[in-house]
mmCIF file of C-alpha atoms in Angstrom:
data_model
loop_
_atom_site.group_PDB
_atom_site.id
_atom_site.type_symbol
_atom_site.label_atom_id
_atom_site.label_comp_id
_atom_site.label_asym_id
_atom_site.label_seq_id
_atom_site.Cartn_x
_atom_site.Cartn_y
_atom_site.Cartn_z
ATOM 1 C CA LYS E 1 -2.658 -10.435 7.589
ATOM 2 C CA GLU E 2 -0.852 -7.519 9.294
ATOM 3 C CA ALA E 3 -4.121 -6.421 10.901
ATOM 4 C CA GLY E 4 -4.400 -9.852 12.535
ATOM 5 C CA TYR E 5 -7.694 -10.922 10.992
ATOM 6 C CA GLN E 6 -6.613 -13.138 8.103
ATOM 7 C CA ASP E 7 -8.225 -16.346 9.454
ATOM 8 C CA ASN E 8 -10.938 -14.756 11.587
ATOM 9 C CA LEU E 9 -14.001 -15.812 9.583
ATOM 10 C CA PRO E 10 -16.626 -14.076 11.775
ATOM 11 C CA VAL E 11 -14.827 -10.743 11.261
ATOM 12 C CA LEU E 12 -14.156 -11.381 7.567
ATOM 13 C CA ASN E 13 -17.840 -12.085 7.053
ATOM 14 C CA ARG E 14 -18.465 -8.442 8.040
ATOM 15 C CA THR E 15 -15.482 -7.113 6.073
ATOM 16 C CA GLY E 16 -15.793 -5.389 2.707
ATOM 17 C CA LEU E 17 -13.379 -4.282 0.012
ATOM 18 C CA VAL E 18 -13.120 -1.083 -2.009
ATOM 19 C CA LEU E 19 -10.421 -1.430 -4.635
ATOM 20 C CA GLY E 20 -9.257 1.267 -6.986
ATOM 21 C CA SER E 21 -7.682 0.106 -10.229
ATOM 22 C CA PHE E 22 -5.632 2.187 -12.589
ATOM 23 C CA GLY E 23 -4.678 -0.018 -15.495
ATOM 24 C CA MET E 24 -5.878 -1.903 -18.514
ATOM 25 C CA HIS E 25 -8.414 -3.131 -19.337
ATOM 26 C CA ALA E 26 -11.761 -1.803 -18.258
ATOM 27 C CA LEU E 27 -14.750 -2.986 -20.242
ATOM 28 C CA GLU E 28 -15.258 0.455 -21.771
ATOM 29 C CA PHE E 29 -11.641 0.557 -22.973
ATOM 30 C CA VAL E 30 -11.790 -2.632 -25.063
ATOM 31 C CA PRO E 31 -13.483 -1.276 -28.230
ATOM 32 C CA PHE E 32 -11.604 2.029 -27.917
ATOM 33 C CA PHE E 33 -8.158 0.375 -27.881
ATOM 34 C CA GLU E 34 -8.911 -2.629 -30.103
ATOM 35 C CA THR E 35 -7.513 -1.149 -33.327
ATOM 36 C CA PRO E 36 -4.288 0.469 -31.965
ATOM 37 C CA VAL E 37 -3.540 -2.635 -29.892
ATOM 38 C CA GLN E 38 -3.986 -4.888 -32.924
ATOM 39 C CA ILE E 39 -1.734 -2.662 -35.069
ATOM 40 C CA THR E 40 0.985 -2.584 -32.400
ATOM 41 C CA LEU E 41 0.879 -6.351 -31.877
ATOM 42 C CA GLU E 42 0.995 -6.926 -35.618
ATOM 43 C CA GLU E 43 4.126 -4.788 -35.965
ATOM 44 C CA SER E 44 5.803 -6.568 -33.065
ATOM 45 C CA LEU E 45 4.939 -10.032 -34.408
ATOM 46 C CA ARG E 46 6.266 -9.093 -37.847
ATOM 47 C CA THR E 47 9.594 -8.192 -36.272
ATOM 48 C CA VAL E 48 9.747 -11.405 -34.222
ATOM 49 C CA LEU E 49 8.730 -13.620 -37.150
ATOM 50 C CA GLY E 50 10.829 -11.736 -39.706
ATOM 51 C CA ARG E 51 7.806 -11.536 -42.006
ATOM 52 C CA ASN E 52 6.628 -8.157 -43.230
ATOM 53 C CA ASP E 53 3.557 -9.766 -44.809
ATOM 54 C CA PHE E 54 2.232 -11.220 -41.537
ATOM 55 C CA VAL E 55 -1.339 -10.152 -40.725
ATOM 56 C CA PHE E 56 -2.563 -10.464 -37.136
ATOM 57 C CA ASN E 57 -6.230 -11.440 -37.029
ATOM 58 C CA PRO E 58 -7.281 -12.444 -33.503
ATOM 59 C CA GLY E 59 -10.864 -13.187 -34.571
ATOM 60 C CA LYS E 60 -13.656 -13.488 -32.044
ATOM 61 C CA PRO E 61 -13.110 -16.726 -30.060
ATOM 62 C CA HIS E 62 -16.118 -17.893 -28.090
ATOM 63 C CA ASN E 63 -14.261 -19.888 -25.448
ATOM 64 C CA LEU E 64 -12.829 -16.891 -23.602
ATOM 65 C CA ALA E 65 -14.459 -15.274 -20.589
ATOM 66 C CA PRO E 66 -14.374 -11.478 -21.186
ATOM 67 C CA ARG E 67 -14.346 -10.765 -17.432
ATOM 68 C CA ALA E 68 -11.041 -12.603 -17.138
ATOM 69 C CA LEU E 69 -9.469 -9.862 -19.272
ATOM 70 C CA LEU E 70 -10.723 -6.961 -17.187
ATOM 71 C CA ALA E 71 -8.054 -5.867 -14.740
ATOM 72 C CA ASP E 72 -10.359 -3.212 -13.305
ATOM 73 C CA THR E 73 -12.767 -5.781 -11.829
ATOM 74 C CA GLU E 74 -11.312 -9.247 -11.470
ATOM 75 C CA PRO E 75 -8.646 -8.545 -8.782
ATOM 76 C CA SER E 76 -11.234 -7.457 -6.215
ATOM 77 C CA VAL E 77 -13.571 -10.346 -7.041
ATOM 78 C CA TYR E 78 -10.705 -12.791 -6.677
ATOM 79 C CA ALA E 79 -9.503 -11.235 -3.407
ATOM 80 C CA ALA E 80 -12.997 -11.242 -1.894
ATOM 81 C CA ASN E 81 -13.490 -14.911 -2.731
ATOM 82 C CA ARG E 82 -9.983 -15.880 -1.654
ATOM 83 C CA PHE E 83 -10.258 -14.250 1.785
ATOM 84 C CA HIS E 84 -13.947 -14.994 2.378
ATOM 85 C CA LEU E 85 -15.015 -11.348 2.551
ATOM 86 C CA GLY E 86 -18.747 -11.048 3.114
ATOM 87 C CA GLY E 87 -19.138 -7.274 3.196
ATOM 88 C CA PRO E 88 -19.636 -4.689 0.444
ATOM 89 C CA LEU E 89 -17.481 -5.089 -2.658
ATOM 90 C CA LEU E 90 -16.784 -2.132 -4.916
ATOM 91 C CA ASN E 91 -14.422 -1.492 -7.824
ATOM 92 C CA LEU E 92 -13.565 1.942 -9.147
ATOM 93 C CA ASN E 93 -11.196 3.674 -11.505
ATOM 94 C CA ALA E 94 -10.697 7.335 -10.683
ATOM 95 C CA ALA E 95 -7.181 7.479 -12.132
ATOM 96 C CA CYS E 96 -4.699 9.160 -9.784
ATOM 97 C CA SER E 97 -7.381 9.889 -7.188
ATOM 98 C CA SER E 98 -8.395 6.213 -6.855
ATOM 99 C CA PRO E 99 -6.721 5.747 -3.416
ATOM 100 C CA VAL E 100 -8.523 8.664 -1.746
ATOM 101 C CA TYR E 101 -11.831 7.654 -3.332
ATOM 102 C CA SER E 102 -11.330 4.112 -1.991
ATOM 103 C CA ILE E 103 -10.741 5.334 1.556
ATOM 104 C CA LYS E 104 -13.644 7.800 1.403
ATOM 105 C CA LEU E 105 -16.147 5.217 0.141
ATOM 106 C CA ALA E 106 -14.909 2.559 2.576
ATOM 107 C CA SER E 107 -15.399 5.046 5.427
ATOM 108 C CA MET E 108 -18.989 5.585 4.304
ATOM 109 C CA TYR E 109 -19.734 1.863 4.523
ATOM 110 C CA LEU E 110 -18.321 1.823 8.065
ATOM 111 C CA LEU E 111 -20.276 4.877 9.195
ATOM 112 C CA GLN E 112 -23.484 3.427 7.761
ATOM 113 C CA GLY E 113 -22.961 0.173 9.660
ATOM 114 C CA LYS E 114 -22.827 -1.935 6.494
ATOM 115 C CA ALA E 115 -19.483 -3.424 7.560
ATOM 116 C CA ASP E 116 -17.349 -3.686 10.696
ATOM 117 C CA MET E 117 -14.060 -3.579 8.812
ATOM 118 C CA MET E 118 -13.221 -2.352 5.328
ATOM 119 C CA LEU E 119 -10.166 -2.975 3.191
ATOM 120 C CA ALA E 120 -9.480 0.109 1.100
ATOM 121 C CA GLY E 121 -6.694 0.521 -1.377
ATOM 122 C CA CYS E 122 -5.563 0.716 -4.946
ATOM 123 C CA HIS E 123 -3.423 -1.131 -7.441
ATOM 124 C CA CYS E 124 -1.767 0.160 -10.566
ATOM 125 C CA TYR E 125 0.300 -1.888 -12.959
ATOM 126 C CA ASN E 126 2.626 -0.931 -15.765
ATOM 127 C CA GLN E 127 0.929 2.146 -17.118
ATOM 128 C CA LEU E 128 3.661 2.313 -19.730
ATOM 129 C CA ASN E 129 2.144 -0.388 -21.924
ATOM 130 C CA PHE E 130 1.767 0.767 -25.497
ATOM 131 C CA ALA E 131 -1.904 1.800 -25.432
ATOM 132 C CA VAL E 132 -2.055 3.651 -22.119
ATOM 133 C CA SER E 133 1.372 5.182 -22.553
ATOM 134 C CA GLY E 134 0.388 6.589 -25.944
ATOM 135 C CA MET E 135 -2.698 8.227 -24.493
ATOM 136 C CA LEU E 136 -0.849 9.700 -21.511
ATOM 137 C CA ASP E 137 1.871 11.031 -23.789
ATOM 138 C CA LEU E 138 -0.661 12.693 -26.089
ATOM 139 C CA LEU E 139 -2.228 14.371 -23.060
ATOM 140 C CA GLY E 140 1.181 15.657 -21.961
ATOM 141 C CA LEU E 141 1.229 13.675 -18.716
ATOM 142 C CA LEU E 142 4.558 11.862 -19.090
ATOM 143 C CA THR E 143 8.036 13.163 -18.428
ATOM 144 C CA SER E 144 11.442 11.610 -18.967
ATOM 145 C CA PRO E 145 12.432 8.771 -16.577
ATOM 146 C CA GLY E 146 14.057 10.103 -13.424
ATOM 147 C CA GLU E 147 12.486 13.554 -13.720
ATOM 148 C CA ASN E 148 9.392 13.059 -11.566
ATOM 149 C CA ARG E 149 9.005 16.157 -9.345
ATOM 150 C CA PRO E 150 5.703 16.123 -7.443
ATOM 151 C CA PHE E 151 4.567 19.464 -5.939
ATOM 152 C CA ASP E 152 7.382 21.239 -7.784
ATOM 153 C CA LYS E 153 6.673 24.138 -10.144
ATOM 154 C CA LYS E 154 9.380 22.726 -12.428
ATOM 155 C CA SER E 155 7.508 19.464 -12.818
ATOM 156 C CA LYS E 156 6.960 18.434 -16.430
ATOM 157 C CA GLY E 157 4.781 15.391 -15.816
ATOM 158 C CA ALA E 158 4.682 11.966 -14.181
ATOM 159 C CA VAL E 159 6.630 8.734 -14.511
ATOM 160 C CA GLY E 160 4.435 5.660 -14.879
ATOM 161 C CA GLY E 161 4.956 2.543 -12.815
ATOM 162 C CA SER E 162 3.368 -0.278 -10.859
ATOM 163 C CA GLY E 163 2.367 -0.612 -7.230
ATOM 164 C CA ALA E 164 -0.308 -1.480 -4.711
ATOM 165 C CA GLY E 165 -1.362 -0.474 -1.221
ATOM 166 C CA MET E 166 -4.140 -1.414 1.179
ATOM 167 C CA PHE E 167 -5.520 -0.116 4.482
ATOM 168 C CA ALA E 168 -7.595 -2.051 7.017
ATOM 169 C CA LEU E 169 -10.154 0.459 8.324
ATOM 170 C CA LYS E 170 -12.428 0.205 11.352
ATOM 171 C CA ARG E 171 -14.530 2.608 13.355
ATOM 172 C CA LEU E 172 -12.260 4.102 16.018
ATOM 173 C CA GLU E 173 -14.372 2.922 18.971
ATOM 174 C CA ASP E 174 -14.362 -0.627 17.575
ATOM 175 C CA ALA E 175 -10.599 -0.621 17.073
ATOM 176 C CA ILE E 176 -10.071 0.557 20.657
ATOM 177 C CA ARG E 177 -12.515 -2.043 21.976
ATOM 178 C CA ASP E 178 -10.821 -4.857 20.025
ATOM 179 C CA LYS E 179 -7.347 -3.672 21.116
ATOM 180 C CA ASP E 180 -6.164 -3.340 17.527
ATOM 181 C CA GLU E 181 -2.856 -1.749 16.671
ATOM 182 C CA ILE E 182 -3.958 1.694 15.515
ATOM 183 C CA LEU E 183 -1.509 3.239 13.057
ATOM 184 C CA GLY E 184 -3.548 6.340 12.339
ATOM 185 C CA VAL E 185 -6.925 8.018 12.734
ATOM 186 C CA ILE E 186 -8.820 9.548 9.799
ATOM 187 C CA GLU E 187 -10.603 12.650 11.036
ATOM 188 C CA SER E 188 -12.048 13.728 7.698
ATOM 189 C CA ILE E 189 -11.601 13.340 3.964
ATOM 190 C CA GLY E 190 -12.089 16.121 1.435
ATOM 191 C CA TRP E 191 -12.458 15.552 -2.263
ATOM 192 C CA SER E 192 -13.032 17.935 -5.104
ATOM 193 C CA ASN E 193 -12.584 18.213 -8.842
ATOM 194 C CA ASP E 194 -11.001 21.323 -10.297
ATOM 195 C CA GLY E 195 -11.534 20.245 -13.900
ATOM 196 C CA GLY E 196 -13.947 23.141 -14.320
ATOM 197 C CA GLY E 197 -11.118 25.574 -13.757
ATOM 198 C CA LYS E 198 -8.179 25.691 -16.144
ATOM 199 C CA ALA E 199 -8.459 22.150 -17.538
ATOM 200 C CA ILE E 200 -9.044 18.677 -16.162
ATOM 201 C CA LEU E 201 -5.308 17.913 -16.185
ATOM 202 C CA ALA E 202 -4.060 21.353 -15.061
ATOM 203 C CA PRO E 203 -3.664 21.988 -11.305
ATOM 204 C CA ASP E 204 -5.906 24.754 -10.072
ATOM 205 C CA ALA E 205 -5.130 26.341 -6.710
ATOM 206 C CA ARG E 206 -8.778 27.241 -6.145
ATOM 207 C CA GLY E 207 -9.912 23.672 -6.642
ATOM 208 C CA GLN E 208 -7.234 22.386 -4.288
ATOM 209 C CA VAL E 209 -8.326 24.836 -1.587
ATOM 210 C CA ILE E 210 -11.918 23.624 -1.971
ATOM 211 C CA ALA E 211 -10.754 20.042 -1.397
ATOM 212 C CA TYR E 212 -8.943 21.045 1.811
ATOM 213 C CA LYS E 213 -11.953 22.995 3.078
#
């Protein structure tokens, strides 16, 4: 909408979407979290019902569409259908690096001529639900609320939350030709993984330098 193309069907037909998702559930997570989720729900329902003998047995209903439960895929499918996007559609979950991956991959589609405009962004919702929060806490990623200190050597971890952001990307010459409002120009994008250094969750100066180079 802010880019001015919301109802421009010819442009939307050549517009794609790369959406990063950082939240539950991805298809691969379902069997992994099934037992702890069931135990947690059972404890909560016992408290609500006031019955310590209550047993939660969700069974295997056949009238549910599994895809409707997958937050890592359905938002982008819904958005593409809702806004009549006819270009490439890609979902990804690269955790904290999902936004930069989205922009990088969207740029590739533009440079290859597979789209004339790409929407690139990421959404993350309530990472502090019981399953994800437990995993992040075990990995030492969480800190106390109000103590988030990015790029600070005193940082003890992250504070989970919810949010979303999206960029409308075009090739620079096309944006100039179409007299778009240009808010910024991406000259290059560097990505790297320093998990082979100290540990996958430990910042490594060498890996960060590689990404910048």
